[in-house]
PDB file of C-alpha atoms in Angstrom:
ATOM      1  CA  UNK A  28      41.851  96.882  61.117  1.00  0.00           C
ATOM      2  CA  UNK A  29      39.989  98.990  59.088  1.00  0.00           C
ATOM      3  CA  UNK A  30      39.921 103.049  59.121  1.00  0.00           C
ATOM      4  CA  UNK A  31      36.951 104.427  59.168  1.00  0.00           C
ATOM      5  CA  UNK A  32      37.193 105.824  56.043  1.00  0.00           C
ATOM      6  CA  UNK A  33      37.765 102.291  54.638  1.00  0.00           C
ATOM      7  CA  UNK A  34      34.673 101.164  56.128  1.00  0.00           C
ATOM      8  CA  UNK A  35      32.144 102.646  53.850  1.00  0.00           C
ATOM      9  CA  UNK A  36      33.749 100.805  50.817  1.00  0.00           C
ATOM     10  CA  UNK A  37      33.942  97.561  53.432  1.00  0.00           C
ATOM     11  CA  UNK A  38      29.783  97.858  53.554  1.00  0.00           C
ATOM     12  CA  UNK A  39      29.697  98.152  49.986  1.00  0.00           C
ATOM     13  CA  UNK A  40      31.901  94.815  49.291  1.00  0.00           C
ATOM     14  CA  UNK A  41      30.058  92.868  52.030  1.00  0.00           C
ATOM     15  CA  UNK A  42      26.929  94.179  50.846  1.00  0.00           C
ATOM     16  CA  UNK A  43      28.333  93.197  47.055  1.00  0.00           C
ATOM     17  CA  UNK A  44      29.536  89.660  48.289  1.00  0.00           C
ATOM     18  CA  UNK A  45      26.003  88.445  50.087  1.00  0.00           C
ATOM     19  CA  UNK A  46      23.685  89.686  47.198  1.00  0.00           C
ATOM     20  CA  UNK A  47      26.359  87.739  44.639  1.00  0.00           C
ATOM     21  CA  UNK A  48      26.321  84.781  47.105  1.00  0.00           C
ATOM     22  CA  UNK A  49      22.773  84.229  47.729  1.00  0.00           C
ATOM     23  CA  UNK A  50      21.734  85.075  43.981  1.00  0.00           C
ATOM     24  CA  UNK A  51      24.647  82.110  42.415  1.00  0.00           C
ATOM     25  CA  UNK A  52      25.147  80.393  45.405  1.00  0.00           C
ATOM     26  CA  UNK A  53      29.043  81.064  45.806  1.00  0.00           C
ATOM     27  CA  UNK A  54      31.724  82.781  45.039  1.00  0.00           C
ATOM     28  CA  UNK A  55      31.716  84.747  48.143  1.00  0.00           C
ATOM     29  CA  UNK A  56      35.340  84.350  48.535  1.00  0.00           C
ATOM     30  CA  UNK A  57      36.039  84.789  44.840  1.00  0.00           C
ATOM     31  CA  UNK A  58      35.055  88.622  45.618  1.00  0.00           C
ATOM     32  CA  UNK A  59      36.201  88.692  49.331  1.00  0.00           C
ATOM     33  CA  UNK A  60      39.741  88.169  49.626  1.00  0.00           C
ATOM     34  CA  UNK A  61      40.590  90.194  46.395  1.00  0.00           C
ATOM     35  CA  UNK A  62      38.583  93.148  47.982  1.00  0.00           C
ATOM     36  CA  UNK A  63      40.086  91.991  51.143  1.00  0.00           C
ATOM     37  CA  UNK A  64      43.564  91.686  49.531  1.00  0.00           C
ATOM     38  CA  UNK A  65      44.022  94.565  46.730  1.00  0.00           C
ATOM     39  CA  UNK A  66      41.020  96.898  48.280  1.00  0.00           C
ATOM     40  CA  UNK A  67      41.892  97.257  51.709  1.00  0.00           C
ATOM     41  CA  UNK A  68      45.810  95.416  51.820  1.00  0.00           C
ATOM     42  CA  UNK A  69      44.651  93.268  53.925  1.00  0.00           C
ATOM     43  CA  UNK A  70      47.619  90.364  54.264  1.00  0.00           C
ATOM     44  CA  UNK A  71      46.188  86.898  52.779  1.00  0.00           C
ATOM     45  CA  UNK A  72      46.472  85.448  55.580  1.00  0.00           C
ATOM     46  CA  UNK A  73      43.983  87.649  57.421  1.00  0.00           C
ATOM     47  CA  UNK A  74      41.881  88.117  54.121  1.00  0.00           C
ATOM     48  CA  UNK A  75      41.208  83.771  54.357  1.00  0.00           C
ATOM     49  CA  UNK A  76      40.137  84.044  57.428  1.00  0.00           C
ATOM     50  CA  UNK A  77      37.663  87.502  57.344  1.00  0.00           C
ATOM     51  CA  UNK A  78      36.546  85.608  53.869  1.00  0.00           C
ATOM     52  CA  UNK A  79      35.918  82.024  56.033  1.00  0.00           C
ATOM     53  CA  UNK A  80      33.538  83.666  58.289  1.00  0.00           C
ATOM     54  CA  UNK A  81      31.863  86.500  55.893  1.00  0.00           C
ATOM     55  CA  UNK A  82      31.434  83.440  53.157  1.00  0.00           C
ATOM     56  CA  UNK A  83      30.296  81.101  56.137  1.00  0.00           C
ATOM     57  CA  UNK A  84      27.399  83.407  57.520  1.00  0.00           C
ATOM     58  CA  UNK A  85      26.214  85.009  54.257  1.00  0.00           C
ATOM     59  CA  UNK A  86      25.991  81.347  52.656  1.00  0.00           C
ATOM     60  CA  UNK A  87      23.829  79.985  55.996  1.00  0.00           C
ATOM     61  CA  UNK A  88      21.586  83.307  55.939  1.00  0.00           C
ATOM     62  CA  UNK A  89      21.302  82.204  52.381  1.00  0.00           C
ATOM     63  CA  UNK A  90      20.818  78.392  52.960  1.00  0.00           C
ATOM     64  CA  UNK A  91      17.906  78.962  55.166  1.00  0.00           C
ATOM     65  CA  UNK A  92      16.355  81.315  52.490  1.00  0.00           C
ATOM     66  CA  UNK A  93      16.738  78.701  49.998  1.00  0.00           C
ATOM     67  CA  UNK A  94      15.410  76.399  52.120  1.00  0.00           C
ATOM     68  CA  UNK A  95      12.589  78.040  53.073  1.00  0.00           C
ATOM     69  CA  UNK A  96      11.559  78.126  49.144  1.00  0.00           C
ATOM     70  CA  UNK A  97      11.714  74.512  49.192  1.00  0.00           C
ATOM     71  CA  UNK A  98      14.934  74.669  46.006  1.00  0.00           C
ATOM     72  CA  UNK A  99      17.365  73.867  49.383  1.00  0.00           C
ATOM     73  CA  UNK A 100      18.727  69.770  48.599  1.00  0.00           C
ATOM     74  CA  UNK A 101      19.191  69.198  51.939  1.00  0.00           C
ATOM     75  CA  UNK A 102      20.935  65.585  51.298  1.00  0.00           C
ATOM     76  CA  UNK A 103      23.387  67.109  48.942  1.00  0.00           C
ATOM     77  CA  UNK A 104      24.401  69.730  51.459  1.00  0.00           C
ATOM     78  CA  UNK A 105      24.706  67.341  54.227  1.00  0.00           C
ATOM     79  CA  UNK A 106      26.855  65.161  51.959  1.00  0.00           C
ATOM     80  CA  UNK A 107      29.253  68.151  51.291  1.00  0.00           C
ATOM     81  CA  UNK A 108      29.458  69.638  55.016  1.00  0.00           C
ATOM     82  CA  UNK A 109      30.475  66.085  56.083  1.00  0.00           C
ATOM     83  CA  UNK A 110      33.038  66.210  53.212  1.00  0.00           C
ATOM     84  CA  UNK A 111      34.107  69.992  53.112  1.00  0.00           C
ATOM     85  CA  UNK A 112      34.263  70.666  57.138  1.00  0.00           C
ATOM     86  CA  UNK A 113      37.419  68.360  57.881  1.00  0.00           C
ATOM     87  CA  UNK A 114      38.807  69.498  54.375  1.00  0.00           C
ATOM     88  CA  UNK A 115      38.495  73.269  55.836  1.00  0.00           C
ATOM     89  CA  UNK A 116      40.487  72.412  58.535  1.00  0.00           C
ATOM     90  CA  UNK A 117      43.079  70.956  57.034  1.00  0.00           C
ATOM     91  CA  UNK A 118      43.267  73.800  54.862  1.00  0.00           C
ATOM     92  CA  UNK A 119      43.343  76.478  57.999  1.00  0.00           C
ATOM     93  CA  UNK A 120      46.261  74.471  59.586  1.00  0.00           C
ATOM     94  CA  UNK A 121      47.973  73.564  56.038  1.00  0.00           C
ATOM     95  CA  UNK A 122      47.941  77.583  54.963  1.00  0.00           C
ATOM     96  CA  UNK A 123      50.076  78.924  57.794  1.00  0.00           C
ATOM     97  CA  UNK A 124      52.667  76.695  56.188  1.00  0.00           C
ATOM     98  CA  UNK A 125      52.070  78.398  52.507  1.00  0.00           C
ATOM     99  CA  UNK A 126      53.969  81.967  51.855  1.00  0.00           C
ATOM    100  CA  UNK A 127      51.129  84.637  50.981  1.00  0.00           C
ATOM    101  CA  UNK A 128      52.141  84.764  47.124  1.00  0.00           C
ATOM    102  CA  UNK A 129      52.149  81.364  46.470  1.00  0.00           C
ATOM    103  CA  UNK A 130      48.717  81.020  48.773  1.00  0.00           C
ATOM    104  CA  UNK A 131      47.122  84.208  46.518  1.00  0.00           C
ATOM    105  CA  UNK A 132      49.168  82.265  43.100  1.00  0.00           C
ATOM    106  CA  UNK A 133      46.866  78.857  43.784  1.00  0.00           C
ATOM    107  CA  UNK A 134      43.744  81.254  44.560  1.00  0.00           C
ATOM    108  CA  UNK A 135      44.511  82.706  41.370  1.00  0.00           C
ATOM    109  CA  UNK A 136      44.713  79.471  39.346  1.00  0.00           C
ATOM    110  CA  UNK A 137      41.823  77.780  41.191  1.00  0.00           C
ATOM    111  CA  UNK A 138      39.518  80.715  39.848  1.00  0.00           C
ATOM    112  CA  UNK A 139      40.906  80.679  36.706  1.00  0.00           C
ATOM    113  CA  UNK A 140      40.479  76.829  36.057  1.00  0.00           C
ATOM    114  CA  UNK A 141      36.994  76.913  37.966  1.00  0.00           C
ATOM    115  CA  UNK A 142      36.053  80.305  35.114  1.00  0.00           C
ATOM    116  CA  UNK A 143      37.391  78.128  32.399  1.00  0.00           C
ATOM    117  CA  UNK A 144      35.393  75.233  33.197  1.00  0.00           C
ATOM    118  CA  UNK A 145      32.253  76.665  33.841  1.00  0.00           C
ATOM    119  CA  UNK A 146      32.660  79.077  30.456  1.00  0.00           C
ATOM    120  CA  UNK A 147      32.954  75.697  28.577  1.00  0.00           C
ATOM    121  CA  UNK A 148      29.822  73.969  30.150  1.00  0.00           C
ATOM    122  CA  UNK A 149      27.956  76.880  29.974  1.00  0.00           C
ATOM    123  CA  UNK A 150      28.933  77.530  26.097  1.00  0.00           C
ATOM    124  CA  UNK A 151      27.987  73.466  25.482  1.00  0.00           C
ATOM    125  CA  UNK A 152      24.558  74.071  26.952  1.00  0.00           C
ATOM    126  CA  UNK A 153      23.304  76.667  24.776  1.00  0.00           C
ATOM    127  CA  UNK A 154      25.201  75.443  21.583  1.00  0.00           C
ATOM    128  CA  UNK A 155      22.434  74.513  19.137  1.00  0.00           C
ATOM    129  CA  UNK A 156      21.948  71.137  18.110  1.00  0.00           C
ATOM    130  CA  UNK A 157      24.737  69.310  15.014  1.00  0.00           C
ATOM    131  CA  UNK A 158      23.365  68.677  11.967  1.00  0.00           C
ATOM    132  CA  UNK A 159      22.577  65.267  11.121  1.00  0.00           C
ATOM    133  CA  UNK A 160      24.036  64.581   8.165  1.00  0.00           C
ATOM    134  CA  UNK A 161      22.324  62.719   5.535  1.00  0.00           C
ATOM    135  CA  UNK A 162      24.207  59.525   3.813  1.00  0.00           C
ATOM    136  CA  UNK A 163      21.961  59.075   0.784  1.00  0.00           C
ATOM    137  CA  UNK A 164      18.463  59.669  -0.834  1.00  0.00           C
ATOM    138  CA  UNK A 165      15.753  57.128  -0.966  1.00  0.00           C
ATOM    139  CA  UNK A 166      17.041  56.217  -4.238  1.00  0.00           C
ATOM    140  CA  UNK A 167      20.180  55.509  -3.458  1.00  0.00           C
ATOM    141  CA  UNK A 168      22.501  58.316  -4.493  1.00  0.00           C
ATOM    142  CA  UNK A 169      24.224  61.250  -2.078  1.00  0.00           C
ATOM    143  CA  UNK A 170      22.177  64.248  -1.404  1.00  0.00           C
ATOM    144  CA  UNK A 171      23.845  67.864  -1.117  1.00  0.00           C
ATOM    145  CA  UNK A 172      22.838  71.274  -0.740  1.00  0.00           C
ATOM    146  CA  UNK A 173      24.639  74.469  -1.460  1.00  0.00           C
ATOM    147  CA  UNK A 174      23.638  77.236   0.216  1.00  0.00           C
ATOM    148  CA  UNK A 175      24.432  80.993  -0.020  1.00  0.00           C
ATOM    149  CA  UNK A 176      25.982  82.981   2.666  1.00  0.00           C
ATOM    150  CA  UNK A 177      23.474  84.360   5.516  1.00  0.00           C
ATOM    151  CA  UNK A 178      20.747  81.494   3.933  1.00  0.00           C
ATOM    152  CA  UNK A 179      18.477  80.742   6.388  1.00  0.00           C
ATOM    153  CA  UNK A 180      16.017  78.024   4.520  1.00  0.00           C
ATOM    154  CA  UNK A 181      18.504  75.130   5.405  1.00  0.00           C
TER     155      UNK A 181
END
């Protein structure tokens, strides 16, 4: 449980996870069982759980929001609560069976690979267009340019 000098910082990592959660629409537990874990030495198995239910009511709060702005894809959702809710039980009953390091070790790696993969997407969609090269000239021959360093005009 924590002190009540804990609980001010507490606030301020709830308050840190919703706003994060409702502006990108997840990563609530990302940010809660670290803060959980490393902020307030909460054991990981505890930290899960706190994270289950903090995650689970900020994200509905949020939901509704989102919903209410008409960007909510209800179909979508419904598709993943069918497929996530028996998958998050599984999980609850599977962890108990995990020790803590190797349960905070897979956390670890599962953010890292989910960073990675998002960095690369993200980096795709704002790389500008390839060049298309050219294979000849309307008369027939190869056509090259040679530009200096910093040349814009190409």
């Amino acid at each position: 449980m924590l002190v009540p000098l804990a609980v001010g910082g507490a606030l301020l990592g709830g308050a840190a996870v919703g706003l994060l959660l409702g502006l990108l629409g997840g990563g609530g537990s990302v940010l809660t069982v670290p803060i959980l874990v490393y902020g307030f030495d909460v054991p990981a198995y505890a930290a899960t759980s706190v994270s289950l239910v903090v995650v689970g009511v900020a994200a509905l709060v949020g939901a509704v929001a989102h919903d209410r702005a008409g960007r909510l894809r209800r179909w979508d959702a419904a598709l993943f609560v069918v497929l996530g809710a028996p998958g998050a039980w599984l999980g609850v009953h599977l962890a108990g069976s995990v020790p803590e390091r190797v349960l905070l070790g897979a956390f670890a790696v599962l953010m890292a690979v989910s960073a990675a993969g998002m960095w690369a997407r993200a980096r795709r969609a704002s790389a500008p267009p390839a060049p298309q090269e050219s294979t000849g000239t309307a008369f027939g021959g190869t056509a090259s340019s040679v530009a200096a360093p910093g040349d814009s005009d190409l």
